Amino acid sequence: MKKIVPFSFFTILSLFVFAQRYTISGYVSDQKTSEKLIGASVYDTISKRGTITNAYGFYSLTLPEGKAVLIFSYVGYSPILWEVDVNSTINKNVLLNPTIQLDEIVVVGQRENRQVETTQMSLAQIPVQTIKQLPVFFSETDILKTIQLLPGVQSGGEGTSGLYVRGGGPDQNLILLDGVPVYNCDHLFGFFSVFNADAINNITLIKGGFPARYGGRLSSVLDIRMKDGNLNEHHKNFSIGLISSKIMLEGPIKKQKSSYLVSARRTYIDVLAQPFMQTATNVGTSGYYFYDFNSKFNYIFSDTNRVYLSVYVGNDKAYSRYKDSYYDDTNKYEEKMKAGIGWGNIITVLRWNHLFTPKLFANLTTTFSRYRFNVGFQNKQTTNSQQTEEYSLKYFSGIHDFSAKIDFDYRPKPNHNILFGTSATYHTFSPGINVFKVNTIYGDKLDTTFGGKNIYATEVSSFVEDDISLNAMFKANVGIHHSLFFVRNEWYSNIEPRLSVRYLFHEKWSLKAAYSIMNQYIHLLTNSGIGLPTDLWLPVTDKIKPQHSVQYALGIYSSIISGFDMSIEGYYKTMQNIIEYKEGASFFMQGSSWEDKITMGNGWAYGSEFFIKKNKGKTTGWIGYTLSWSWRKFDDLNFGKKFPYRYDRRHDISIAATHQFSERFDIGIVWVYGTGNSISLPIEHYPAHEFLIGEHYYFDDMPSVQYYNGRNGFRMPAYHRLDLSFNMHKKRKYYLRTWTIGVYNAYNRKNPYYLYFKHDNNQKRLTQISLFPIIPSFSYSMNF
Amino acid sequence: MVNQVYRKNIYKKSSSIVTLFAILLLVLSCEKYLDMEITDTGRKPVVNAVFIADTFPVVKVFESKHILDNTHYKNISNAQVNIIVDGQPWSLTYDTIKRIYTDTSLRISSQSNVIVNVDTYLGKAEGTTTVPIHVPILSCDTFPHFDKNGNYDGVELRLRFKDIANVHNYYMITFHSNSLYPTFDAYNEPGLEYINEKIFLDDFAFDGKIKTLKFFVYRYAGKYMNYNGIIEFYLFHLDESLYKYQLSLQKQINTGNSPFSEPVMVYNNIKNGYGICGSASYFKFKLEL
């Protein structure tokens, strides 16, 4: 005991003496554009301590007094080495230069060992540049389609943007644009996503081991950050494609003080098709278009205060108009008809970053997010220009949220990164409202509203997490997320513990494990997998309980071969209170409320994901393979027996690669293979029992029973496809022009989209509809 | 020079082949429909055996068909159909006119346990059921009905029956009239489903209680048609299997093979085959208006 006391005293004293620490903090940005670099690494080679920048490019590293050699590095940028004497608090903003290799090729590379070192598992980050190089449908760069190429992430089917992550549904993904949930990510019935890559800075996908700062969805988080806008110089980008054109403008409003970014895209199928439509019919016209618009402004008040305002508006519209007139002996009659279907999102974010101390970064955000779907029909009839009859029907559904959030990033020591915060969201759900109006000269007048009433709900969540380095080998991210949801006088409260651990058992090998509990208070009622915008977002109610999941994941990571990242992950996920339509129910079913159409049940999914990624060299890309199972069990479906989820995909392979032949020419290749979807299809039929009383025992005209080999018991044919793209760049006097020639489905595989029974000459056949054959496309872009 | 010409030729040929290939692919890709195959696992016997209390047994036996087979259903007339009623075996004979297996000398009484064994060229099939007891309709009272403004607009009918306590019971109610148009306004109630003019009830929400169902005969029906007439109500007390079968069957019929409707699996309790082995008792109530 006598020995222990002085020893302890000495230890404490030593800690005190050596505890003279100072903080180096600042932002890491792109030298050319001043865009903040998210996830950039800051590492001291002497103390072997390091950190990464947060979502706003901010870092803070507290080091012992003395000499430090810091390396600032980031994907595709030349690292910077900085020697410093740490003897006071230092503010250091760093500008990294994009990799430029004279006489060589510009490559998109990623720092080695990064995925081995971090605690976060089941994470994927794809540089926007890579996304732009990969081939896509109609040469439209699509973030979600590229995300679908990662292991553990599946597409629903041909052309769709929906994400099915680790056996979960498309509503179980928290898709954030600048931190705001986006409820509908589809344009053109799911064939394109709403994210315009020109305006995007960073994309992060998390499939498991969710940090406590995220909540509200079961299966994944897709965090998409918009560019802030160039603080140094003005840039323009124009792009003309087969079906759409894009423009992006960015630049400083006041150099190094404030900047703007404006980006817009619109399709012109309607404009191009208009002359053909008018030739085909001289009384009516119809068309379809979508557009989206992103803008972002930011103002740097000081080193400690910065404000951002970002706005996204996107809409799809399909319309039809008809006008006809005719005469009798005395009168002229006219009829006008308008019908349309439209959907779209509006998102606005106002954000204030404040640095309280070099160790404490705060972020206050207020947001508005709205998704709305509407269908309209109007018919007007006039006689001698006097209105005689008017009918109109409008249907709309949607959701809108007002939200406020404050979160803090506190880095007291190099081995702690503590994040905490709270948020409150006020949801308004409109589950299908109809407005019907009639007005006739005969005095019939009707103006009525019917259908589901608005549902109001409040969601409050709080979190705290700490990324702790226990020693050089052990690192953990421990957190807790608490959520509250109030709807129709019902409170739901859930505590969600989260844990991720990393064991670095070799410099280039690590083992990671994660456990996370998630709850979800909103459901998506969908009647098909093709991303119909008729899908309804609905809250939990007194009858419909919150979705709940528990996920376990284990993985091994390696960067043993220079330039390659490899990983093998296994996961097991259980899901409770997930919803499905009841047997026989339909979106179009009248006379019953949405709550009566659905049933609740459970699901579970498990599988392994193999991932090899090449980060360096002329050829970059990845190969992903997923072996997985996804099951559902509902008391009211399939007689209570388990059945495969529609998107249960045993094998899923994706190969994505880009090769840069020269500064002027690069190609992209994507090949995907997936086991066919599980669908319910009858395989036999037989006569039903006719329930008649008395002497009616004849079987003529008796109904037939369609026998299914269980729900989702039939496998569609496998899906596979090869896409190619060729990008040709040329530096002109004032701009860089790029021709992109793409081939979608290069070997013209007829992939299944939909199966149905066709009756032809008294013959019944099972027929497959395929959507997209080989589709060549091109686009032309100018980057000023 | 020769080399250049050679290269040009090669280039020309390659271009032609590529162009031809591209055109061919584009033409081929116009074919969007593709016939698919469904594995044929072979035929199975279909046994439709529904026993109604106090009537003679009726069993129908068919051959199932592959889903792409569009021909008429084939009745199996040479099967061995035996039933065991409360331990007593009976052999049913085939009625070639009605195309049923029956024994008109036998009456199936309520609470009997019935086992059906069918032996066909497709194999043996089996089912079992216990016939439920009669549940009478207690009354069907009529009341004048008024709209929101207090105007008389028809007749409200209240059909009452008492559920048997401490047993899980299942009911199906049908109603018919040759001259009137009674309606049943389906409402949200646990255990109640109204499909194809059949009311299905699961008694978990009214175990042992008197159940009242409301029907209406609206005035307009009487104004433009015959206001007087007879309505027949049938209250079927079903065993669980028949309830599940009927409910799922009606749902499947109701979807009409719409691609926007969720698929419905029809309940099946025949071992080694398809169909239903179920039973019911019924009570008929005539109401004269």
mmCIF file of N, CA and C in Angstrom, chain A residues 312-367:
data_model
loop_
_atom_site.group_PDB
_atom_site.id
_atom_site.type_symbol
_atom_site.label_atom_id
_atom_site.label_comp_id
_atom_site.label_asym_id
_atom_site.label_seq_id
_atom_site.Cartn_x
_atom_site.Cartn_y
_atom_site.Cartn_z
ATOM 1 N N TYR A 312 -33.737 23.186 -52.653
ATOM 2 C CA TYR A 312 -33.926 22.221 -53.749
ATOM 3 C C TYR A 312 -35.409 22.233 -54.123
ATOM 4 N N VAL A 313 -35.678 22.315 -55.403
ATOM 5 C CA VAL A 313 -37.055 22.199 -55.892
ATOM 6 C C VAL A 313 -37.023 21.247 -57.072
ATOM 7 N N GLY A 314 -37.848 20.250 -57.052
ATOM 8 C CA GLY A 314 -37.905 19.309 -58.174
ATOM 9 C C GLY A 314 -39.336 18.886 -58.418
ATOM 10 N N ASN A 315 -39.717 18.778 -59.668
ATOM 11 C CA ASN A 315 -41.087 18.376 -59.999
ATOM 12 C C ASN A 315 -41.119 17.518 -61.239
ATOM 13 N N ASP A 316 -42.063 16.610 -61.253
ATOM 14 C CA ASP A 316 -42.369 15.806 -62.439
ATOM 15 C C ASP A 316 -43.796 16.138 -62.838
ATOM 16 N N LYS A 317 -44.016 16.188 -64.110
ATOM 17 C CA LYS A 317 -45.384 16.453 -64.539
ATOM 18 C C LYS A 317 -45.700 15.702 -65.819
ATOM 19 N N ALA A 318 -46.778 14.947 -65.805
ATOM 20 C CA ALA A 318 -47.301 14.310 -67.012
ATOM 21 C C ALA A 318 -48.671 14.930 -67.244
ATOM 22 N N TYR A 319 -48.959 15.322 -68.465
ATOM 23 C CA TYR A 319 -50.209 16.042 -68.704
ATOM 24 C C TYR A 319 -50.838 15.650 -70.025
ATOM 25 N N SER A 320 -52.095 15.946 -70.109
ATOM 26 C CA SER A 320 -52.830 15.691 -71.335
ATOM 27 C C SER A 320 -53.884 16.791 -71.474
ATOM 28 N N ARG A 321 -54.000 17.361 -72.647
ATOM 29 C CA ARG A 321 -54.998 18.411 -72.884
ATOM 30 C C ARG A 321 -55.771 18.075 -74.157
ATOM 31 N N TYR A 322 -57.032 18.411 -74.111
ATOM 32 C CA TYR A 322 -57.892 18.075 -75.241
ATOM 33 C C TYR A 322 -58.872 19.227 -75.450
ATOM 34 N N LYS A 323 -59.063 19.586 -76.699
ATOM 35 C CA LYS A 323 -59.985 20.683 -76.987
ATOM 36 C C LYS A 323 -60.719 20.337 -78.272
ATOM 37 N N ASP A 324 -62.014 20.447 -78.234
ATOM 38 C CA ASP A 324 -62.783 20.101 -79.416
ATOM 39 C C ASP A 324 -63.985 21.040 -79.513
ATOM 40 N N SER A 325 -64.413 21.289 -80.720
ATOM 41 C CA SER A 325 -65.608 22.124 -80.891
ATOM 42 C C SER A 325 -66.418 21.615 -82.086
ATOM 43 N N TYR A 326 -67.698 21.817 -81.990
ATOM 44 C CA TYR A 326 -68.573 21.413 -83.090
ATOM 45 C C TYR A 326 -69.792 22.335 -83.116
ATOM 46 N N TYR A 327 -70.489 22.284 -84.243
ATOM 47 C CA TYR A 327 -71.603 23.220 -84.448
ATOM 48 C C TYR A 327 -72.863 22.446 -84.808
ATOM 49 N N ASP A 328 -73.989 23.006 -84.419
ATOM 50 C CA ASP A 328 -75.230 22.573 -85.075
ATOM 51 C C ASP A 328 -75.773 23.800 -85.812
ATOM 52 N N ASP A 329 -77.019 23.825 -86.132
ATOM 53 C CA ASP A 329 -77.534 24.917 -86.960
ATOM 54 C C ASP A 329 -77.384 26.280 -86.288
ATOM 55 N N THR A 330 -77.529 26.284 -84.984
ATOM 56 C CA THR A 330 -77.561 27.583 -84.311
ATOM 57 C C THR A 330 -76.425 27.808 -83.301
ATOM 58 N N ASN A 331 -75.870 26.723 -82.791
ATOM 59 C CA ASN A 331 -74.939 26.890 -81.667
ATOM 60 C C ASN A 331 -73.544 26.342 -81.958
ATOM 61 N N LYS A 332 -72.627 26.898 -81.197
ATOM 62 C CA LYS A 332 -71.260 26.373 -81.228
ATOM 63 C C LYS A 332 -70.971 25.749 -79.861
ATOM 64 N N TYR A 333 -70.551 24.503 -79.876
ATOM 65 C CA TYR A 333 -70.260 23.788 -78.626
ATOM 66 C C TYR A 333 -68.753 23.577 -78.513
ATOM 67 N N GLU A 334 -68.257 23.791 -77.355
ATOM 68 C CA GLU A 334 -66.823 23.583 -77.126
ATOM 69 C C GLU A 334 -66.616 22.712 -75.890
ATOM 70 N N GLU A 335 -65.615 21.869 -75.983
ATOM 71 C CA GLU A 335 -65.276 21.032 -74.827
ATOM 72 C C GLU A 335 -63.773 21.091 -74.602
ATOM 73 N N LYS A 336 -63.402 21.361 -73.365
ATOM 74 C CA LYS A 336 -61.981 21.391 -73.020
ATOM 75 C C LYS A 336 -61.740 20.413 -71.882
ATOM 76 N N MET A 337 -60.683 19.644 -72.016
ATOM 77 C CA MET A 337 -60.360 18.684 -70.961
ATOM 78 C C MET A 337 -58.882 18.820 -70.615
ATOM 79 N N LYS A 338 -58.613 18.809 -69.336
ATOM 80 C CA LYS A 338 -57.216 18.846 -68.872
ATOM 81 C C LYS A 338 -57.037 17.732 -67.852
ATOM 82 N N ALA A 339 -55.971 16.990 -67.973
ATOM 83 C CA ALA A 339 -55.678 15.974 -66.959
ATOM 84 C C ALA A 339 -54.178 15.999 -66.692
ATOM 85 N N GLY A 340 -53.810 15.768 -65.502
ATOM 86 C CA GLY A 340 -52.376 15.818 -65.183
ATOM 87 C C GLY A 340 -52.043 15.031 -63.936
ATOM 88 N N ILE A 341 -50.810 14.640 -63.881
ATOM 89 C CA ILE A 341 -50.313 13.946 -62.691
ATOM 90 C C ILE A 341 -48.941 14.577 -62.395
ATOM 91 N N GLY A 342 -48.731 14.927 -61.163
ATOM 92 C CA GLY A 342 -47.471 15.599 -60.830
ATOM 93 C C GLY A 342 -46.994 15.241 -59.446
ATOM 94 N N TRP A 343 -45.701 15.289 -59.264
ATOM 95 C CA TRP A 343 -45.159 15.055 -57.928
ATOM 96 C C TRP A 343 -43.808 15.753 -57.807
ATOM 97 N N GLY A 344 -43.443 16.048 -56.603
ATOM 98 C CA GLY A 344 -42.159 16.731 -56.446
ATOM 99 C C GLY A 344 -41.828 17.054 -55.009
ATOM 100 N N ASN A 345 -40.588 17.451 -54.824
ATOM 101 C CA ASN A 345 -40.082 17.788 -53.490
ATOM 102 C C ASN A 345 -39.672 19.256 -53.437
ATOM 103 N N ILE A 346 -39.789 19.817 -52.275
ATOM 104 C CA ILE A 346 -39.166 21.115 -51.992
ATOM 105 C C ILE A 346 -38.387 20.931 -50.694
ATOM 106 N N ILE A 347 -37.155 21.391 -50.709
ATOM 107 C CA ILE A 347 -36.335 21.281 -49.506
ATOM 108 C C ILE A 347 -35.611 22.605 -49.291
ATOM 109 N N THR A 348 -35.705 23.124 -48.107
ATOM 110 C CA THR A 348 -34.918 24.322 -47.798
ATOM 111 C C THR A 348 -34.184 24.104 -46.479
ATOM 112 N N VAL A 349 -32.985 24.593 -46.434
ATOM 113 C CA VAL A 349 -32.160 24.438 -45.234
ATOM 114 C C VAL A 349 -31.497 25.775 -44.922
ATOM 115 N N LEU A 350 -31.615 26.186 -43.702
ATOM 116 C CA LEU A 350 -30.864 27.353 -43.237
ATOM 117 C C LEU A 350 -29.983 26.863 -42.095
ATOM 118 N N ARG A 351 -28.671 27.045 -42.261
ATOM 119 C CA ARG A 351 -27.750 26.436 -41.298
ATOM 120 C C ARG A 351 -26.736 27.458 -40.810
ATOM 121 N N TRP A 352 -26.467 27.367 -39.531
ATOM 122 C CA TRP A 352 -25.471 28.270 -38.941
ATOM 123 C C TRP A 352 -24.412 27.400 -38.255
ATOM 124 N N ASN A 353 -23.166 27.546 -38.707
ATOM 125 C CA ASN A 353 -22.036 26.866 -38.056
ATOM 126 C C ASN A 353 -21.380 27.856 -37.107
ATOM 127 N N HIS A 354 -21.140 27.413 -35.927
ATOM 128 C CA HIS A 354 -20.471 28.297 -34.966
ATOM 129 C C HIS A 354 -19.412 27.509 -34.212
ATOM 130 N N LEU A 355 -18.248 28.154 -34.084
ATOM 131 C CA LEU A 355 -17.162 27.527 -33.354
ATOM 132 C C LEU A 355 -17.079 28.191 -31.987
ATOM 133 N N PHE A 356 -17.550 27.489 -30.958
ATOM 134 C CA PHE A 356 -17.522 28.062 -29.610
ATOM 135 C C PHE A 356 -16.087 28.165 -29.115
ATOM 136 N N THR A 357 -15.387 27.040 -29.257
ATOM 137 C CA THR A 357 -13.963 27.001 -28.915
ATOM 138 C C THR A 357 -13.302 26.150 -29.990
ATOM 139 N N PRO A 358 -11.988 26.117 -30.073
ATOM 140 C CA PRO A 358 -11.365 25.255 -31.082
ATOM 141 C C PRO A 358 -11.756 23.781 -30.934
ATOM 142 N N LYS A 359 -12.300 23.443 -29.763
ATOM 143 C CA LYS A 359 -12.665 22.033 -29.550
ATOM 144 C C LYS A 359 -14.165 21.791 -29.724
ATOM 145 N N LEU A 360 -14.933 22.859 -29.741
ATOM 146 C CA LEU A 360 -16.389 22.695 -29.772
ATOM 147 C C LEU A 360 -16.991 23.403 -30.980
ATOM 148 N N PHE A 361 -17.516 22.584 -31.850
ATOM 149 C CA PHE A 361 -18.124 23.072 -33.090
ATOM 150 C C PHE A 361 -19.628 22.851 -32.978
ATOM 151 N N ALA A 362 -20.414 23.862 -33.333
ATOM 152 C CA ALA A 362 -21.873 23.712 -33.222
ATOM 153 C C ALA A 362 -22.529 23.998 -34.559
ATOM 154 N N ASN A 363 -23.677 23.417 -34.705
ATOM 155 C CA ASN A 363 -24.375 23.499 -35.970
ATOM 156 C C ASN A 363 -25.871 23.603 -35.688
ATOM 157 N N LEU A 364 -26.457 24.725 -36.053
ATOM 158 C CA LEU A 364 -27.898 24.925 -35.839
ATOM 159 C C LEU A 364 -28.571 24.921 -37.205
ATOM 160 N N THR A 365 -29.589 24.098 -37.327
ATOM 161 C CA THR A 365 -30.213 23.926 -38.642
ATOM 162 C C THR A 365 -31.728 24.043 -38.529
ATOM 163 N N THR A 366 -32.330 24.783 -39.439
ATOM 164 C CA THR A 366 -33.793 24.758 -39.548
ATOM 165 C C THR A 366 -34.114 24.325 -40.968
ATOM 166 N N THR A 367 -35.089 23.471 -41.100
ATOM 167 C CA THR A 367 -35.370 22.910 -42.428
ATOM 168 C C THR A 367 -36.858 22.843 -42.716
#
